[in-house]
Structures are given as structure tokens and as C-alpha cells.
Amino acid sequence: MPQLPPAAPRTMASRIRSIFSGSVGNLVEWYDWYVYSAFALYFAPAFFPKGNLTAQLLNSAAIFAVGFLMRPLGGWLMGVYADRAGRKAALLASVLLMCGGSLLIALTPSYSQIGVAAPVLLVVARLLQGLSVGGEYGTSATYLSEMADQRNRGFFSSFQYVTLIAGQLLALLVQLGLQQWLTPAEMYAWGWRVPFALGAIAALVALYLRRSMEETDAFTRQTAPATGQPQRPSQLRVLLQHPREILTVVGLTLGGTVVFYTFTTYVQKFLVNTTGFTKGQATLVSFGALGVAMLLQPLLGAISDRVGRRPVLLFFGVGATLLTVPLLTALGRANGPGAAFGLLLVALVIVSGYTSINSVVKAELFPTEIRALGVGLPYALTVAIFGGSAEYVALLAKDHGVENWFYWYVTGCAAFSLVVYLRMPDTRATSRMREE
């Protein structure tokens, strides 16, 4: 089976163009994903009309978690597809799935119109989105890491979370705009549908842009399957030959995903439901802190290219373990948006030690032929179990009058990952990409 000829050296300009094309699609995907959480306060009564605010949020959070259950399936299917058909093909498929999920939510009638079919359709839409995002993460992390040059791999791969956070910011920006232009009654009645419709349209634009992406050299250089040649072994079977790498992905993700979702998606509800802010105040605080955090990602990515990945991960692990309980306690008692912004910013600076480099660390663990699957599947499994349930666990603890238990739960998850960071090698020095 012949090897493909070496690709011509890629210029920095072509790398940047390809990374931009991939990143724009990533931004749209995560906008669509986070719009659900940002607007849950408004659409929860439409799908779950009975109960108090916490009960309605619990129902919407349960469906948020259900979407996460599809992410391992998406990580598996898209990972296999990306490692066989190419990173570009998988990224095109994932954004198309996201478009369908967002459009379905935008068009689904309320509970008062079609009864129980409304939350059922909401679940179906969220499953489509979960499948999409499950495939997007591993493939996008692989694409950006492979497209970057060795000296700047941490810097360029950090743009995965730049665009991920930008997707959250865009969702919040749309929310702020609608809160200004529409009355609360209009927001509850139909305004919450607008961001999902916009997401579906934006996904089609991202699909068009991704068609111009170049395939990575790492993928094109590997042996191409040909008709009549023996079938390649199952990629899942090959992946299972790397148990240490799989467990490393699980361990470094567990604490990061719980802390990340606590201080990004759940914090807006926390500020309304616990601190007592208005929805508008909570949105502004989240928007400002996330904006600063987005700018930190390339900085910390570049630092990891100079000092190594492990010190940056340790910064997150130590900070999250020691400061989560004090930060959440103080945030729950914040006496104004300014104080809440400062506390949330400290939390997100700490979280950035994980978000800025976690994708490149995972990509550096695996060989080319199983990289997308190796990054995507164990990550998606961990996020489905721990990240997807974080909001539900938080609301459940509050509903039972023991909200501070959740603070310690987050701390325990961060401490577990800290142990992994202390024991794992620095992947900048041991990267499998050095072999390519």
C-alpha cells in the first residue's frame, strides 16, 4: 500500500487561513450549543409550565445533560470518520448536524400547543446537537493541532477555546440585545426562538466556509486505504492499545470540565437563583468576565510553548482546588455586579490554565491514525458524565438546601485532575506529533 508523497511546506499564511476557516465553524457550533443554556431561563416555562423557577430549571438542565449523553457517540462516530475520511469531512458533517438541531428547537411549538410532544422534540433536537458537538471537539482539536507548526502549537490550538468562548459570548450578546429590544413578555412568548433560528442560519454559513478548508499534512501523509487492499484494523481496537493515554485524557478532563461548566454555563443561573441578580445583570457579568477570559487563551497557549504544558495545567489544578469553595461562597454573597465580575474573572483566569491548552495536550498523546478518536471519545465520555451533569447536580443540591455541597464536589473533581497533572509527562516534550 503506497505512501502519499510528502506535502509541500505549508506557509504561515496558509496555516492561518485554514485555522481561521476551522475556527469560524467552531464558533458557530458552540454558539448553537450554549444558546440553550443562555436562554433556558426564558424557554423553560414554555416546555415545562408547572413548578417554581428551580423546578423548571431542573427540567431544562436535565435535557441539557441528555445532550451530553450523545457526545460520546458523536466523539466515536466523528472520530472514526475523521481518522478515515479526513478532518475536513468530519467538521463539515458536525456543523450540518448542529444546524438541524438548532432549527428544530426554533420551530418546536410550546407545551400548551402540542403537549408532551414539545419536550420530546426538545430532547431530539438536543440529541442532534450533542452528537454534533461530541464530534466537533475531537476533530477540531486534532485539526488545529495538526495545522499548527511545532513551535507555536500551543498558541494556535488555543484558538479552539477562543472560538468556543466567543460562541458563548455571541449567545450572551444576542441575549443582551433581545433583552433590550423585547419586553419580558415577548421574550417568554417567542423571543427565545430568535437565537436558535440565527444559529441555524449561521451553521449554514459555517458549512460554506468549511468547504474551503485545507486538509492537514499529518492526515494526508498517512497511508491511504485503497480498493482491494486488506481492511485496516478497527480504530477502536487500536485505540484500546493506548490505555495510559486514554486514562490521561479522562483524568485531565474531569476536573477541567466540571470547573469550566460551573463558572461559564451554570454561573448565570447561579447569579439569578442564588445571588439574587436580575437576568440582565447576570448576563452582563458573565459577558464581561468571559470576554477577558477569551483574550487569555492565546497568551497561556503561547506560554505553554515556552515553559511546557504541565506548568500551565498545574496553575489550573492548584488554583481550582484551593479557591473554588471561597470563590463560589463569595459569589453567592456578592453585593453588586462589580464584585461578582471580579470574583468570576478570578475563577475564569484559573480555568484558562485548563481551557487554553487541553486540546493540544490530548492531541499530542496519540498517533495520527487514531488521533481524532483518541482525543474525542474519552473526552466526550468524561464530559458527558461530569460536565453535563454539573448544572443538574448544582440545582439539585440547592433544591435540597445543601448548595455548598456542590462547591466541595467541584473542588474534589479539580483535586483529582491535579493529581493527574502531577504524575503525567509534559506532552510538549513527549508529543507524538514530533514523529510526523
Short mmCIF file of C-alpha atoms in Angstrom, two decimals:
data_model
loop_
_atom_site.label_atom_id
_atom_site.label_comp_id
_atom_site.label_asym_id
_atom_site.label_seq_id
_atom_site.Cartn_x
_atom_site.Cartn_y
_atom_site.Cartn_z
CA MET A 1 0.00 0.00 0.00
CA PRO A 2 1.85 3.15 -1.16
CA GLN A 3 2.51 6.17 1.00
CA LEU A 4 1.25 9.51 -0.21
CA PRO A 5 4.10 11.82 -1.28
CA PRO A 6 5.20 14.44 1.25
CA ALA A 7 3.17 17.61 1.12
CA ALA A 8 4.82 20.86 0.08
CA PRO A 9 5.90 23.00 3.04
CA ARG A 10 2.94 24.97 4.32
CA THR A 11 3.40 28.71 4.68
CA MET A 12 2.37 30.53 7.84
CA ALA A 13 -0.25 32.44 5.84
CA SER A 14 -1.88 29.19 4.64
CA ARG A 15 -1.84 27.82 8.20
CA ILE A 16 -3.59 30.93 9.50
CA ARG A 17 -6.21 30.80 6.71
CA SER A 18 -7.01 27.17 7.47
CA ILE A 19 -7.09 27.74 11.22
CA PHE A 20 -9.43 30.71 10.66
CA SER A 21 -11.77 28.63 8.48
CA GLY A 22 -11.90 25.86 11.06
CA SER A 23 -12.29 28.28 13.94
CA VAL A 24 -15.25 30.14 12.45
CA GLY A 25 -17.17 26.89 12.21
CA ASN A 26 -16.16 26.03 15.75
CA LEU A 27 -17.52 29.38 16.95
CA VAL A 28 -20.90 28.75 15.33
CA GLU A 29 -21.10 25.22 16.73
CA TRP A 30 -20.50 26.41 20.28
CA TYR A 31 -22.83 29.38 19.89
CA ASP A 32 -25.61 26.95 19.00
CA TRP A 33 -24.68 24.71 21.92
CA TYR A 34 -24.61 27.48 24.53
CA VAL A 35 -27.70 29.33 23.35
CA TYR A 36 -29.68 26.54 25.01
CA SER A 37 -28.17 27.30 28.41
CA ALA A 38 -28.27 31.09 27.98
CA PHE A 39 -31.98 31.13 27.11
CA ALA A 40 -33.16 28.32 29.42
CA LEU A 41 -34.48 30.95 31.84
CA TYR A 42 -36.91 32.06 29.13
CA PHE A 43 -37.97 28.88 27.36
CA ALA A 44 -38.23 26.59 30.41
CA PRO A 45 -41.83 27.71 31.16
CA ALA A 46 -42.82 27.04 27.52
CA PHE A 47 -41.78 23.39 27.72
CA PHE A 48 -42.26 22.76 31.46
CA PRO A 49 -45.11 25.04 32.55
CA LYS A 50 -45.61 23.74 36.10
CA GLY A 51 -43.49 24.31 39.20
CA ASN A 52 -41.26 27.05 40.59
CA LEU A 53 -38.22 28.51 38.85
CA THR A 54 -35.79 25.97 40.29
CA ALA A 55 -38.05 23.06 39.23
CA GLN A 56 -38.31 24.42 35.68
CA LEU A 57 -34.55 24.93 35.51
CA LEU A 58 -34.04 21.38 36.77
CA ASN A 59 -36.12 20.06 33.87
CA SER A 60 -34.25 22.13 31.29
CA ALA A 61 -30.92 21.20 32.92
CA ALA A 62 -31.86 17.52 32.69
CA ILE A 63 -32.30 17.88 28.92
CA PHE A 64 -29.03 19.86 28.81
CA ALA A 65 -27.41 16.81 30.42
CA VAL A 66 -29.19 14.44 27.98
CA GLY A 67 -27.49 16.29 25.13
CA PHE A 68 -24.17 15.43 26.74
CA LEU A 69 -25.04 11.74 26.67
CA MET A 70 -24.85 11.85 22.87
CA ARG A 71 -21.40 13.39 22.92
CA PRO A 72 -19.53 10.10 23.40
CA LEU A 73 -21.41 8.66 20.43
CA GLY A 74 -20.52 11.74 18.42
CA GLY A 75 -16.91 11.52 19.58
CA TRP A 76 -16.76 7.91 18.47
CA LEU A 77 -18.54 8.21 15.11
CA MET A 78 -16.94 11.50 14.07
CA GLY A 79 -13.57 10.43 15.43
CA VAL A 80 -13.59 7.28 13.31
CA TYR A 81 -14.85 9.28 10.32
CA ALA A 82 -12.19 11.97 10.77
CA ASP A 83 -9.39 9.41 11.06
CA ARG A 84 -10.57 7.60 7.92
CA ALA A 85 -12.16 10.22 5.64
CA GLY A 86 -10.29 13.28 6.87
CA ARG A 87 -10.59 16.07 9.40
CA LYS A 88 -12.35 18.36 6.92
CA ALA A 89 -15.11 15.87 6.06
CA ALA A 90 -15.91 15.29 9.74
CA LEU A 91 -16.01 19.01 10.50
CA LEU A 92 -18.48 19.55 7.65
CA ALA A 93 -20.73 16.77 8.97
CA SER A 94 -20.72 18.08 12.54
CA VAL A 95 -21.79 21.60 11.61
CA LEU A 96 -24.63 20.22 9.45
CA LEU A 97 -25.98 18.25 12.43
CA MET A 98 -25.84 21.34 14.61
CA CYS A 99 -27.84 23.29 12.05
CA GLY A 100 -30.62 20.69 12.16
CA GLY A 101 -30.79 20.67 15.96
CA SER A 102 -31.00 24.46 16.26
CA LEU A 103 -33.66 24.72 13.58
CA LEU A 104 -35.78 22.09 15.33
CA ILE A 105 -35.69 23.98 18.63
CA ALA A 106 -36.58 27.24 16.89
CA LEU A 107 -39.66 25.68 15.27
CA THR A 108 -40.95 23.40 18.06
CA PRO A 109 -44.36 24.53 19.42
CA SER A 110 -44.82 25.03 23.16
CA TYR A 111 -46.28 22.56 25.67
CA SER A 112 -49.62 24.43 25.63
CA GLN A 113 -49.89 23.81 21.88
CA ILE A 114 -48.80 20.18 21.42
CA GLY A 115 -48.49 18.84 24.97
CA VAL A 116 -45.81 16.30 25.83
CA ALA A 117 -44.58 16.24 22.23
CA ALA A 118 -42.92 19.63 22.89
CA PRO A 119 -40.34 18.42 25.45
CA VAL A 120 -39.88 15.22 23.38
CA LEU A 121 -38.90 17.27 20.33
CA LEU A 122 -36.65 19.38 22.54
CA VAL A 123 -34.87 16.19 23.59
CA VAL A 124 -34.49 15.08 19.95
CA ALA A 125 -33.00 18.44 19.00
CA ARG A 126 -30.61 18.35 21.92
CA LEU A 127 -29.53 14.83 20.97
CA LEU A 128 -28.65 16.05 17.47
CA GLN A 129 -26.67 18.91 18.96
CA GLY A 130 -24.92 16.57 21.37
CA LEU A 131 -23.92 14.28 18.51
CA SER A 132 -22.56 17.28 16.63
CA VAL A 133 -20.55 18.78 19.50
CA GLY A 134 -19.25 15.36 20.51
CA GLY A 135 -17.68 15.03 17.10
CA GLU A 136 -16.65 18.67 16.80
CA TYR A 137 -14.35 18.79 19.82
CA GLY A 138 -12.03 15.91 18.97
CA THR A 139 -11.88 16.69 15.26
CA SER A 140 -11.41 20.42 15.79
CA ALA A 141 -8.70 19.86 18.42
CA THR A 142 -6.94 17.48 16.05
CA TYR A 143 -7.27 19.79 13.06
CA LEU A 144 -5.93 22.90 14.81
CA SER A 145 -3.07 20.99 16.47
CA GLU A 146 -2.02 19.32 13.20
CA MET A 147 -2.35 22.53 11.20
CA ALA A 148 -0.06 24.44 13.60
CA ASP A 149 3.71 24.33 13.37
CA GLN A 150 5.64 22.66 16.19
CA ARG A 151 6.98 25.87 17.78
CA ASN A 152 3.53 27.52 18.04
CA ARG A 153 1.27 24.52 18.54
CA GLY A 154 0.03 25.61 21.96
CA PHE A 155 -0.69 29.13 20.68
CA PHE A 156 -2.63 28.09 17.58
CA SER A 157 -4.53 25.24 19.22
CA SER A 158 -5.71 27.65 21.93
CA PHE A 159 -7.99 29.21 19.34
CA GLN A 160 -10.31 26.27 19.82
CA TYR A 161 -11.31 27.75 23.17
CA VAL A 162 -11.07 31.31 21.85
CA THR A 163 -13.85 30.43 19.44
CA LEU A 164 -15.62 28.23 22.00
CA ILE A 165 -15.79 31.14 24.45
CA ALA A 166 -16.61 33.51 21.57
CA GLY A 167 -19.60 31.26 20.87
CA GLN A 168 -20.72 31.73 24.46
CA LEU A 169 -20.18 35.48 24.21
CA LEU A 170 -22.15 35.65 20.99
CA ALA A 171 -25.00 33.78 22.67
CA LEU A 172 -24.91 36.24 25.58
CA LEU A 173 -24.64 39.22 23.20
CA VAL A 174 -27.76 38.06 21.35
CA GLN A 175 -29.46 37.66 24.74
CA LEU A 176 -28.46 41.17 25.82
CA GLY A 177 -29.76 42.61 22.56
CA LEU A 178 -33.08 40.81 22.81
CA GLN A 179 -33.45 41.83 26.45
CA GLN A 180 -33.10 45.46 25.33
CA TRP A 181 -35.38 45.25 22.29
CA LEU A 182 -38.13 42.98 23.59
CA THR A 183 -40.30 43.13 26.67
CA PRO A 184 -40.07 40.27 29.21
CA ALA A 185 -43.45 39.01 27.99
CA GLU A 186 -42.22 38.88 24.40
CA MET A 187 -39.02 37.11 25.46
CA TYR A 188 -41.03 34.39 27.20
CA ALA A 189 -43.59 34.15 24.39
CA TRP A 190 -41.42 33.99 21.26
CA GLY A 191 -38.19 35.97 21.66
CA TRP A 192 -36.21 32.96 22.86
CA ARG A 193 -36.76 31.32 19.46
CA VAL A 194 -34.78 34.01 17.62
CA PRO A 195 -31.27 32.93 18.73
CA PHE A 196 -31.92 29.33 17.68
CA ALA A 197 -33.07 30.47 14.24
CA LEU A 198 -29.98 32.66 13.93
CA GLY A 199 -27.84 29.68 14.94
CA ALA A 200 -29.30 27.51 12.20
CA ILE A 201 -28.59 30.19 9.60
CA ALA A 202 -25.05 30.75 10.91
CA ALA A 203 -24.38 27.00 10.75
CA LEU A 204 -25.16 27.04 7.03
CA VAL A 205 -22.68 29.90 6.59
CA ALA A 206 -20.06 27.92 8.54
CA LEU A 207 -20.74 24.90 6.34
CA TYR A 208 -19.97 27.02 3.28
CA LEU A 209 -16.75 28.41 4.81
CA ARG A 210 -15.50 24.98 5.87
CA ARG A 211 -15.72 23.75 2.29
CA SER A 212 -12.61 25.85 1.54
CA MET A 213 -10.53 24.37 4.38
CA GLU A 214 -7.32 22.51 3.54
CA GLU A 215 -6.73 19.01 4.87
CA THR A 216 -3.89 18.65 7.38
CA ASP A 217 -0.50 17.35 6.25
CA ALA A 218 -0.46 14.79 9.06
CA PHE A 219 -3.60 13.14 7.69
CA THR A 220 -2.66 13.33 4.01
CA ARG A 221 0.78 11.83 4.70
CA GLN A 222 -0.56 8.71 6.34
CA THR A 223 -1.20 5.55 4.32
CA ALA A 224 -4.34 5.86 2.20
CA PRO A 225 -6.74 2.90 2.05
CA ALA A 226 -7.16 1.53 -1.46
CA THR A 227 -9.70 -0.73 -3.14
CA GLY A 228 -8.74 -4.39 -2.95
CA GLN A 229 -6.31 -3.85 -0.08
CA PRO A 230 -6.80 -5.61 3.27
CA GLN A 231 -9.15 -3.75 5.55
CA ARG A 232 -7.49 -1.70 8.25
CA PRO A 233 -7.98 -2.91 11.83
CA SER A 234 -10.78 -1.38 13.88
CA GLN A 235 -9.73 2.03 15.11
CA LEU A 236 -11.43 1.40 18.41
CA ARG A 237 -9.31 -1.73 18.84
CA VAL A 238 -6.18 0.26 18.03
CA LEU A 239 -7.22 2.97 20.48
CA LEU A 240 -7.59 0.40 23.27
CA GLN A 241 -3.89 -0.38 22.80
CA HIS A 242 -3.21 3.02 24.38
CA PRO A 243 -4.82 2.66 27.84
CA ARG A 244 -2.45 5.08 29.57
CA GLU A 245 -3.23 7.83 27.07
CA ILE A 246 -6.98 7.19 27.36
CA LEU A 247 -6.86 7.41 31.15
CA THR A 248 -4.74 10.55 30.93
CA VAL A 249 -7.40 12.25 28.77
CA VAL A 250 -10.10 11.23 31.28
CA GLY A 251 -8.07 12.42 34.26
CA LEU A 252 -7.01 15.77 32.89
CA THR A 253 -10.55 16.45 31.58
CA LEU A 254 -12.57 15.53 34.67
CA GLY A 255 -11.72 18.48 36.87
CA GLY A 256 -11.43 20.91 33.97
CA THR A 257 -14.87 20.22 32.57
CA VAL A 258 -16.67 20.45 35.93
CA VAL A 259 -14.95 23.73 36.86
CA PHE A 260 -15.44 25.12 33.35
CA TYR A 261 -19.17 24.43 33.18
CA THR A 262 -19.64 25.69 36.74
CA PHE A 263 -18.14 29.10 36.00
CA THR A 264 -19.46 29.51 32.45
CA THR A 265 -22.85 27.91 31.76
CA TYR A 266 -24.17 27.45 35.31
CA VAL A 267 -22.92 30.71 36.78
CA GLN A 268 -25.57 32.80 35.04
CA LYS A 269 -28.34 30.80 36.72
CA PHE A 270 -26.37 30.87 39.98
CA LEU A 271 -26.27 34.67 39.92
CA VAL A 272 -30.05 34.83 39.41
CA ASN A 273 -31.16 31.92 41.57
CA THR A 274 -28.68 32.25 44.47
CA THR A 275 -27.11 35.72 44.45
CA GLY A 276 -30.40 37.41 43.56
CA PHE A 277 -29.34 39.40 40.49
CA THR A 278 -31.70 40.21 37.66
CA LYS A 279 -31.33 38.23 34.43
CA GLY A 280 -29.84 41.30 32.75
CA GLN A 281 -27.25 41.82 35.50
CA ALA A 282 -26.26 38.14 35.42
CA THR A 283 -25.84 38.26 31.64
CA LEU A 284 -23.65 41.39 31.78
CA VAL A 285 -21.39 39.93 34.49
CA SER A 286 -20.96 36.69 32.54
CA PHE A 287 -20.35 38.52 29.28
CA GLY A 288 -17.63 40.78 30.70
CA ALA A 289 -15.73 38.03 32.50
CA LEU A 290 -15.88 35.66 29.53
CA GLY A 291 -14.62 38.41 27.23
CA VAL A 292 -11.45 38.80 29.27
CA ALA A 293 -11.06 35.01 29.55
CA MET A 294 -11.27 34.67 25.77
CA LEU A 295 -8.29 37.01 25.35
CA LEU A 296 -6.25 34.98 27.83
CA GLN A 297 -6.37 31.75 25.81
CA PRO A 298 -3.68 32.58 23.20
CA LEU A 299 -1.46 34.12 25.90
CA LEU A 300 -1.46 30.96 28.01
CA GLY A 301 -1.17 28.81 24.88
CA ALA A 302 1.95 30.74 23.88
CA ILE A 303 3.35 30.41 27.42
CA SER A 304 2.92 26.63 27.17
CA ASP A 305 5.06 26.70 24.01
CA ARG A 306 7.87 28.25 26.05
CA VAL A 307 7.65 26.65 29.51
CA GLY A 308 5.74 23.44 28.73
CA ARG A 309 2.14 22.25 29.05
CA ARG A 310 2.43 20.82 32.56
CA PRO A 311 3.14 24.10 34.46
CA VAL A 312 0.05 25.70 32.89
CA LEU A 313 -2.11 22.71 33.86
CA LEU A 314 -0.70 22.83 37.39
CA PHE A 315 -1.67 26.51 37.62
CA PHE A 316 -5.26 25.48 36.97
CA GLY A 317 -5.19 22.40 39.20
CA VAL A 318 -3.78 24.15 42.27
CA GLY A 319 -5.92 27.26 41.82
CA ALA A 320 -9.19 25.38 41.31
CA THR A 321 -8.54 23.04 44.24
CA LEU A 322 -7.74 25.82 46.71
CA LEU A 323 -10.08 28.58 45.57
CA THR A 324 -13.32 27.03 44.25
CA VAL A 325 -15.12 26.98 47.62
CA PRO A 326 -14.08 30.54 48.60
CA LEU A 327 -14.97 31.89 45.15
CA LEU A 328 -18.41 30.29 44.94
CA THR A 329 -19.20 31.26 48.54
CA ALA A 330 -18.23 34.88 47.92
CA LEU A 331 -20.02 34.91 44.55
CA GLY A 332 -23.24 33.77 46.21
CA ARG A 333 -22.98 36.71 48.62
CA ALA A 334 -21.78 39.34 46.12
CA ASN A 335 -23.35 42.71 46.91
CA GLY A 336 -23.29 44.01 43.35
CA PRO A 337 -22.39 43.26 39.72
CA GLY A 338 -18.91 44.79 40.11
CA ALA A 339 -17.96 42.44 42.94
CA ALA A 340 -19.44 39.47 41.08
CA PHE A 341 -17.47 40.39 37.94
CA GLY A 342 -14.19 40.49 39.87
CA LEU A 343 -14.81 37.13 41.53
CA LEU A 344 -15.91 35.47 38.30
CA LEU A 345 -12.89 36.89 36.48
CA VAL A 346 -10.53 35.33 39.04
CA ALA A 347 -12.29 32.00 38.56
CA LEU A 348 -12.03 32.19 34.76
CA VAL A 349 -8.35 33.16 34.86
CA ILE A 350 -7.76 29.94 36.81
CA VAL A 351 -9.95 27.92 34.42
CA SER A 352 -7.93 29.27 31.48
CA GLY A 353 -4.98 27.20 32.65
CA TYR A 354 -7.02 24.20 31.52
CA THR A 355 -9.01 25.54 28.59
CA SER A 356 -6.11 27.18 26.75
CA ILE A 357 -4.07 24.01 26.24
CA ASN A 358 -6.20 20.95 26.99
CA SER A 359 -6.87 20.24 23.32
CA VAL A 360 -3.22 20.26 22.26
CA VAL A 361 -2.21 18.15 25.27
CA LYS A 362 -4.71 15.47 24.23
CA ALA A 363 -3.74 15.65 20.56
CA GLU A 364 -0.06 15.22 21.44
CA LEU A 365 -0.82 11.93 23.20
CA PHE A 366 -1.95 9.94 20.14
CA PRO A 367 -0.57 8.87 16.72
CA THR A 368 -2.16 10.30 13.58
CA GLU A 369 -4.27 7.27 12.63
CA ILE A 370 -6.34 7.40 15.85
CA ARG A 371 -5.79 10.99 16.97
CA ALA A 372 -9.30 12.36 16.39
CA LEU A 373 -10.86 9.29 18.01
CA GLY A 374 -8.34 9.28 20.86
CA VAL A 375 -8.98 12.94 21.65
CA GLY A 376 -12.73 12.91 21.09
CA LEU A 377 -14.08 9.70 22.64
CA PRO A 378 -12.55 9.65 26.16
CA TYR A 379 -13.05 13.42 26.39
CA ALA A 380 -16.70 13.13 25.40
CA LEU A 381 -17.32 10.30 27.86
CA THR A 382 -15.83 12.31 30.69
CA VAL A 383 -17.70 15.48 29.78
CA ALA A 384 -20.98 13.56 29.40
CA ILE A 385 -20.70 12.11 32.90
CA PHE A 386 -19.21 15.05 34.78
CA GLY A 387 -19.52 18.25 32.72
CA GLY A 388 -23.06 17.60 31.51
CA SER A 389 -24.31 16.80 34.99
CA ALA A 390 -22.60 19.70 36.80
CA GLU A 391 -25.52 22.10 36.38
CA TYR A 392 -28.04 19.46 37.40
CA VAL A 393 -26.02 18.49 40.48
CA ALA A 394 -25.76 22.17 41.46
CA LEU A 395 -29.51 22.77 41.13
CA LEU A 396 -30.32 19.53 42.91
CA ALA A 397 -28.10 20.49 45.84
CA LYS A 398 -29.79 23.90 46.01
CA ASP A 399 -33.24 22.34 45.81
CA HIS A 400 -32.37 20.19 48.86
CA GLY A 401 -30.94 23.12 50.82
CA VAL A 402 -27.30 21.95 50.69
CA GLU A 403 -25.93 24.14 47.91
CA ASN A 404 -22.47 24.34 49.49
CA TRP A 405 -22.05 20.59 48.98
CA PHE A 406 -21.77 21.33 45.28
CA TYR A 407 -18.85 23.67 45.95
CA TRP A 408 -16.93 20.80 47.56
CA TYR A 409 -17.92 18.45 44.76
CA VAL A 410 -16.29 20.80 42.22
CA THR A 411 -13.23 21.08 44.45
CA GLY A 412 -12.90 17.29 44.65
CA CYS A 413 -13.04 16.97 40.86
CA ALA A 414 -10.34 19.62 40.47
CA ALA A 415 -8.15 17.89 43.06
CA PHE A 416 -8.45 14.58 41.17
CA SER A 417 -7.18 16.21 37.98
CA LEU A 418 -4.39 17.93 39.90
CA VAL A 419 -3.05 14.50 40.87
CA VAL A 420 -3.06 13.53 37.18
CA TYR A 421 -1.19 16.69 36.20
CA LEU A 422 1.45 15.96 38.83
CA ARG A 423 2.00 12.43 37.53
CA MET A 424 1.74 12.90 33.75
CA PRO A 425 4.70 13.79 31.49
CA ASP A 426 4.87 17.15 29.75
CA THR A 427 3.43 16.42 26.31
CA ARG A 428 5.36 19.25 24.67
CA ALA A 429 8.48 17.11 25.19
CA THR A 430 6.88 13.71 24.50
CA SER A 431 4.47 14.72 21.70
CA ARG A 432 3.55 12.04 19.13
CA MET A 433 3.44 14.87 16.61
CA ARG A 434 7.22 15.06 16.71
CA GLU A 435 7.20 11.79 14.78
CA GLU A 436 5.28 13.31 11.84
#
